[in-house]
Amino acid sequence: MSTENQPLRTTETVKHLLDKIDPDRVPAHVAIIMDGNGRWAKARGLDRSEGHVEGVNTVRRITEIASETGVKCLTLYAFSTENWNRPQAEVDALMHLIGIAIERETADLVKNNVRLRMIGDFDRMPADPRRRLQGCFDATSRCTGLVLNLALSYSGRWDLANAARLLAADAAAGKLDPAEIDEKALASRLSTASLPAQDPDLLIRTGGDMRVSNFLLWEIAYSEIDVTDKFWPDYSKEDFINAIIRFQSRERRFGMTSEQIAGES
Ligand code: IPE
Ligand code: IPE
Ligand code: MG
C-alpha cells in the first residue's frame, strides 16, 4: 500500500475519534510528563538529543490537538529542577533546543491563538532561551485560546517552598494572620494560581514509569492519571484523544460515594 495516503488516513482517524469526545466534559487542564525521549533515541542507535528534537515535534502535534479538543490549559513538563543534574552537554542541548523551538513556533502559536506561559525558575534559565521565551510570552500575551504552560526548571517541591516563603513574608509583614492560612491561601501562592484552571483534571505520563517525578505535587491531588508505555516522540494525536475518552469514562468521586455522585448529576 502506498504511504502517500497515510496523512489523509490519519486525519480521518483523528476526526472520527474527535467525534467520540463529549464536548461538555472535556478536561479543562491536562498536564503531561513528557518522558521517554532518551529511550526512543537509544532504541534507534541515535544520540539522546535526537530524541529531544523529535519530542519537540510531538509538542507541536499535541498542542494542536489539545486546542482542537477545547482543553483550556495544557501544562507540559519540559525540564525539571532535577534535570539540571544531567550531563552538561545534554542540559546545554536541551536549553538550546527549547530556545530555538520557542522562537520558531511563535508565529504559529499566535496564528492559532495559543498563549504561552511557564511555571518554574525563569531566572535559572540561560540568557538565550530566557530572551526567546520572553519574546514568545509577549507575542502571545493577547491570545485567548489554549494556554500552553511549559514547566521549565520546575519542581513541585520548589514551588511549594516558594509558596511557603511568600506566606511567611506576608505573615511577617503583618498582612496575613498565620491562624488564617488555609488551602486557598497556599494554592494562591503557587505558580499555577493564575492559570485558567489550577488543578489538572488529567495527568498523562508517557514512557511507562508509574511515578510523578516532582511534578505539580499539590495540584494533582485529584487528577485522573493516564500512563502509557509509548515514548513521547511516538505519542500521537490519536493517543491524546483516546486519553481524553478514557478520562471521560472515569467516575471522579472526590472522596464521596458513587451514589452521591449519581445524585448530584
Ligand atoms: C524526557 O525524556 C525529556 C526530559 C526529561 C527533558 P528523557 O530524556 O527523560 O528520556 P528517557 O526517560 O531517558 O527515555
Ligand atoms: C520527568 O522525567 C521530567 C520531565 C519530563 C521533564 P525524568 O526522566 O526527569 O524523570 P525520572 O528521572 O525518570 O523520574
Ligand atoms: Mg526520563
Coordinates of C-alpha atoms and ligand atoms in Angstrom, one line a residue:
M1 CA 0.0 0.0 0.0
S2 CA 1.2 3.4 -0.9
T3 CA 2.3 5.5 2.1
E4 CA 1.1 8.6 0.3
N5 CA -2.4 8.1 1.8
Q6 CA -1.0 7.9 5.3
P7 CA -1.5 11.5 6.3
L8 CA -5.0 11.6 4.9
R9 CA -6.0 8.4 6.7
T10 CA -4.5 9.8 9.9
T11 CA -6.6 13.0 9.6
E12 CA -9.7 10.9 9.0
T13 CA -9.0 8.8 12.1
V14 CA -8.4 11.9 14.2
K15 CA -11.7 13.4 13.0
H16 CA -13.6 10.1 13.7
L17 CA -12.1 9.9 17.2
L18 CA -12.8 13.6 18.0
D19 CA -16.5 12.9 17.5
K20 CA -16.3 10.4 20.3
I21 CA -15.4 13.2 22.8
D22 CA -18.2 14.5 24.9
P23 CA -17.8 18.3 24.4
D24 CA -19.4 19.1 27.7
R25 CA -16.8 17.0 29.7
V26 CA -13.5 18.0 28.2
P27 CA -10.8 18.3 30.9
A28 CA -10.1 21.9 31.4
H29 CA -6.5 21.3 32.4
V30 CA -4.3 18.5 31.0
A31 CA -0.8 18.1 32.3
I32 CA 1.8 15.8 30.7
I33 CA 5.0 14.3 31.9
M34 CA 6.7 14.0 28.5
D35 CA 9.1 11.1 29.1
G36 CA 11.0 8.7 27.0
N37 CA 12.9 10.8 24.5
G38 CA 16.2 9.3 25.5
R39 CA 15.0 5.7 25.3
W40 CA 13.3 6.4 21.9
A41 CA 16.7 7.6 20.6
K42 CA 18.6 4.8 22.1
A43 CA 16.3 2.2 20.5
R44 CA 17.3 3.7 17.1
G45 CA 21.0 4.0 17.9
L46 CA 20.7 7.8 18.0
D47 CA 22.1 10.3 20.4
R48 CA 19.7 11.2 23.3
S49 CA 19.5 14.8 21.9
E50 CA 17.9 13.4 18.7
G51 CA 15.1 12.1 20.9
H52 CA 14.6 15.6 22.3
V53 CA 14.5 17.1 18.8
E54 CA 11.8 14.5 17.8
G55 CA 10.0 15.3 21.1
V56 CA 9.5 18.9 20.0
N57 CA 7.5 17.7 17.0
T58 CA 5.2 15.8 19.4
V59 CA 4.8 19.0 21.5
R60 CA 3.6 20.8 18.3
R61 CA 1.2 17.9 17.5
I62 CA -0.2 17.7 20.9
T63 CA -0.6 21.4 21.3
E64 CA -2.7 21.4 18.0
I65 CA -4.9 18.6 19.1
A66 CA -5.4 20.0 22.7
S67 CA -6.5 23.2 21.1
E68 CA -9.0 21.4 18.9
T69 CA -10.5 19.4 21.7
G70 CA -11.3 22.5 23.7
V71 CA -8.8 21.9 26.5
K72 CA -8.2 25.3 28.2
C73 CA -4.8 24.7 29.6
L74 CA -2.0 22.2 28.6
T75 CA 0.9 22.0 31.1
L76 CA 3.9 20.2 29.7
Y77 CA 6.8 19.1 32.0
A78 CA 9.7 20.0 29.8
F79 CA 12.6 20.3 32.2
S80 CA 12.6 19.6 36.0
T81 CA 14.7 21.1 38.7
E82 CA 16.4 17.7 38.9
N83 CA 17.2 17.6 35.2
W84 CA 19.9 20.3 35.9
N85 CA 21.9 17.3 37.2
R86 CA 22.1 15.6 33.8
P87 CA 25.4 15.7 31.9
Q88 CA 26.2 19.3 31.0
A89 CA 26.2 18.5 27.2
E90 CA 22.6 17.2 27.4
V91 CA 21.5 20.2 29.5
D92 CA 23.1 22.6 27.0
A93 CA 21.5 20.8 24.1
L94 CA 18.1 20.9 25.7
M95 CA 18.3 24.6 26.6
H96 CA 19.4 25.4 23.1
L97 CA 16.6 23.3 21.6
I98 CA 14.0 24.9 23.9
G99 CA 15.0 28.4 22.8
I100 CA 15.1 27.5 19.1
A101 CA 11.8 25.7 19.1
I102 CA 10.0 28.6 21.0
E103 CA 11.2 31.1 18.6
R104 CA 10.4 29.0 15.5
E105 CA 6.8 28.2 16.8
T106 CA 5.9 31.7 18.0
A107 CA 4.2 32.8 14.7
D108 CA 2.1 29.6 14.6
L109 CA 1.1 30.0 18.2
V110 CA -0.1 33.5 17.5
K111 CA -2.0 32.3 14.4
N112 CA -3.6 29.5 16.5
N113 CA -4.5 31.9 19.3
V114 CA -2.3 29.9 21.8
R115 CA -0.9 31.8 24.7
L116 CA 2.5 30.6 26.0
R117 CA 3.1 30.7 29.8
M118 CA 5.6 29.0 32.0
I119 CA 6.0 27.8 35.6
G120 CA 9.4 27.3 37.1
D121 CA 12.6 29.1 37.9
F122 CA 12.8 31.5 34.9
D123 CA 15.9 33.2 36.3
R124 CA 17.8 30.0 36.4
M125 CA 17.3 29.5 32.6
P126 CA 20.3 30.6 30.5
A127 CA 20.0 34.1 29.0
D128 CA 19.4 33.0 25.4
P129 CA 16.3 30.7 25.9
R130 CA 15.1 33.2 28.5
R131 CA 15.1 36.0 25.9
R132 CA 13.3 33.8 23.4
L133 CA 10.8 32.7 25.9
Q134 CA 10.1 36.3 26.9
G135 CA 9.6 37.2 23.2
C136 CA 7.0 34.5 22.9
F137 CA 5.2 35.4 26.2
D138 CA 4.9 39.0 24.8
A139 CA 3.9 38.0 21.3
T140 CA 1.2 35.6 22.6
S141 CA 0.0 37.7 25.6
R142 CA -3.3 38.7 23.9
C143 CA -4.1 35.2 22.6
T144 CA -7.3 33.9 24.2
G145 CA -7.4 30.3 23.2
L146 CA -5.4 27.4 24.7
V147 CA -2.9 28.3 27.4
L148 CA 0.3 26.3 26.7
N149 CA 2.1 26.2 30.0
L150 CA 5.6 24.9 30.0
A151 CA 7.1 23.6 33.2
L152 CA 10.8 24.7 32.9
S153 CA 13.3 24.3 35.7
Y154 CA 10.2 23.4 37.7
S155 CA 9.5 21.0 40.5
G156 CA 6.5 20.7 42.8
R157 CA 8.7 21.0 45.9
W158 CA 10.4 24.1 44.6
D159 CA 7.0 25.7 44.0
L160 CA 5.7 24.6 47.4
A161 CA 8.8 26.0 49.2
N162 CA 8.3 29.3 47.3
A163 CA 4.7 29.5 48.4
A164 CA 5.7 28.8 52.0
R165 CA 8.2 31.7 51.7
L166 CA 5.6 34.0 50.4
L167 CA 3.2 33.1 53.2
A168 CA 5.9 33.7 55.8
A169 CA 6.8 37.0 54.3
D170 CA 3.2 38.2 54.3
A171 CA 2.8 37.0 57.9
A172 CA 6.0 38.7 59.0
A173 CA 4.8 41.9 57.3
G174 CA 1.6 41.8 59.3
K175 CA -0.5 41.3 56.1
L176 CA -1.6 37.7 57.0
D177 CA -2.6 36.1 60.2
P178 CA -0.9 32.7 60.5
A179 CA -4.1 31.3 62.0
E180 CA -5.9 32.1 58.8
I181 CA -3.5 30.2 56.5
D182 CA -5.6 27.6 54.7
E183 CA -5.5 25.6 51.5
K184 CA -6.7 28.6 49.5
A185 CA -4.0 30.8 50.9
L186 CA -1.3 28.4 49.9
A187 CA -2.8 27.5 46.5
S188 CA -3.0 31.2 45.6
R189 CA 0.8 31.5 46.1
L190 CA 1.7 28.6 43.8
S191 CA 3.0 29.4 40.3
T192 CA -0.1 27.7 38.8
A193 CA -2.5 30.1 40.6
S194 CA -3.1 32.3 37.5
L195 CA -3.7 29.5 35.0
P196 CA -7.2 29.2 33.6
A197 CA -7.6 26.1 35.8
Q198 CA -5.1 25.4 38.5
D199 CA -5.5 21.6 39.1
P200 CA -5.1 19.3 36.2
D201 CA -8.1 17.1 35.6
L202 CA -6.0 14.7 33.7
L203 CA -2.3 13.8 34.2
I204 CA -0.7 11.9 31.3
R205 CA 2.8 10.3 31.6
T206 CA 4.5 8.7 28.6
G207 CA 7.4 6.3 28.8
G208 CA 5.7 3.9 31.1
D209 CA 7.1 4.9 34.6
M210 CA 4.5 5.0 37.3
R211 CA 5.8 8.0 39.2
V212 CA 5.2 11.7 39.4
S213 CA 8.8 12.9 39.4
N214 CA 8.2 16.0 41.5
F215 CA 5.5 17.4 39.1
L216 CA 2.6 19.5 40.4
L217 CA 2.6 17.8 43.7
W218 CA -0.1 20.0 45.2
E219 CA -2.3 20.3 42.1
I220 CA -2.6 16.6 41.2
A221 CA -4.4 15.8 44.4
Y222 CA -7.4 14.6 42.5
S223 CA -6.1 14.3 38.9
E224 CA -7.0 11.3 36.8
I225 CA -3.8 9.5 35.9
D226 CA -3.1 8.0 32.5
V227 CA 0.2 6.3 32.0
T228 CA 1.2 5.0 28.5
D229 CA 4.2 2.9 27.6
K230 CA 4.7 4.9 24.4
F231 CA 7.7 7.1 24.3
W232 CA 7.0 10.8 24.0
P233 CA 8.3 11.1 20.3
D234 CA 5.8 8.4 19.4
Y235 CA 2.8 9.9 21.2
S236 CA 0.1 10.8 18.6
K237 CA -3.0 12.9 18.3
E238 CA -5.0 9.7 18.5
D239 CA -3.2 8.7 21.7
F240 CA -4.2 12.1 23.2
I241 CA -7.8 11.9 22.1
N242 CA -8.0 8.3 23.5
A243 CA -6.7 9.5 26.8
I244 CA -9.5 12.1 26.9
I245 CA -12.0 9.4 26.0
R246 CA -10.7 7.2 28.8
F247 CA -10.8 10.2 31.2
Q248 CA -14.5 10.7 30.3
S249 CA -15.3 7.1 31.2
R250 CA -13.9 7.5 34.7
E251 CA -16.0 8.4 37.7
R252 CA -14.4 11.2 39.7
R253 CA -15.7 10.7 43.3
F254 CA -13.5 13.2 45.2
G255 CA -13.8 11.1 48.3
M256 CA -17.6 10.7 48.0
T257 CA -19.6 7.6 47.1
S258 CA -20.9 6.6 43.7
E259 CA -24.4 7.1 44.9
Q260 CA -23.7 10.7 45.9
I261 CA -22.1 11.4 42.6
A262 CA -25.1 10.0 40.7
G263 CA -27.5 12.0 42.8
E264 CA -25.7 15.2 42.1
S265 CA -25.7 14.9 38.3
Ligands
IPE1 C1 12.0 13.4 28.7 O1 12.8 12.4 28.2 C2 12.6 14.7 28.5 C3 13.2 15.4 29.6 C4 13.2 14.9 30.8 C5 13.9 16.6 29.3 P1 14.0 11.7 28.9 O2 15.2 12.5 28.4 O3 13.8 11.7 30.3 O4 14.0 10.3 28.2 P2 14.3 8.9 29.0 O5 13.3 8.8 30.1 O6 15.7 8.9 29.4 O7 14.0 7.9 27.9
IPE2 C1 10.4 13.8 34.3 O1 11.2 13.0 33.5 C2 10.7 15.3 34.0 C3 10.3 15.7 32.6 C4 9.6 15.0 31.8 C5 10.8 17.0 32.3 P1 12.5 12.4 34.1 O2 13.1 11.5 33.1 O3 13.4 13.5 34.6 O4 12.0 11.6 35.4 P2 12.7 10.4 36.2 O5 14.1 10.8 36.4 O6 12.6 9.2 35.4 O7 11.9 10.3 37.4
MG3 MG 13.1 10.3 31.6

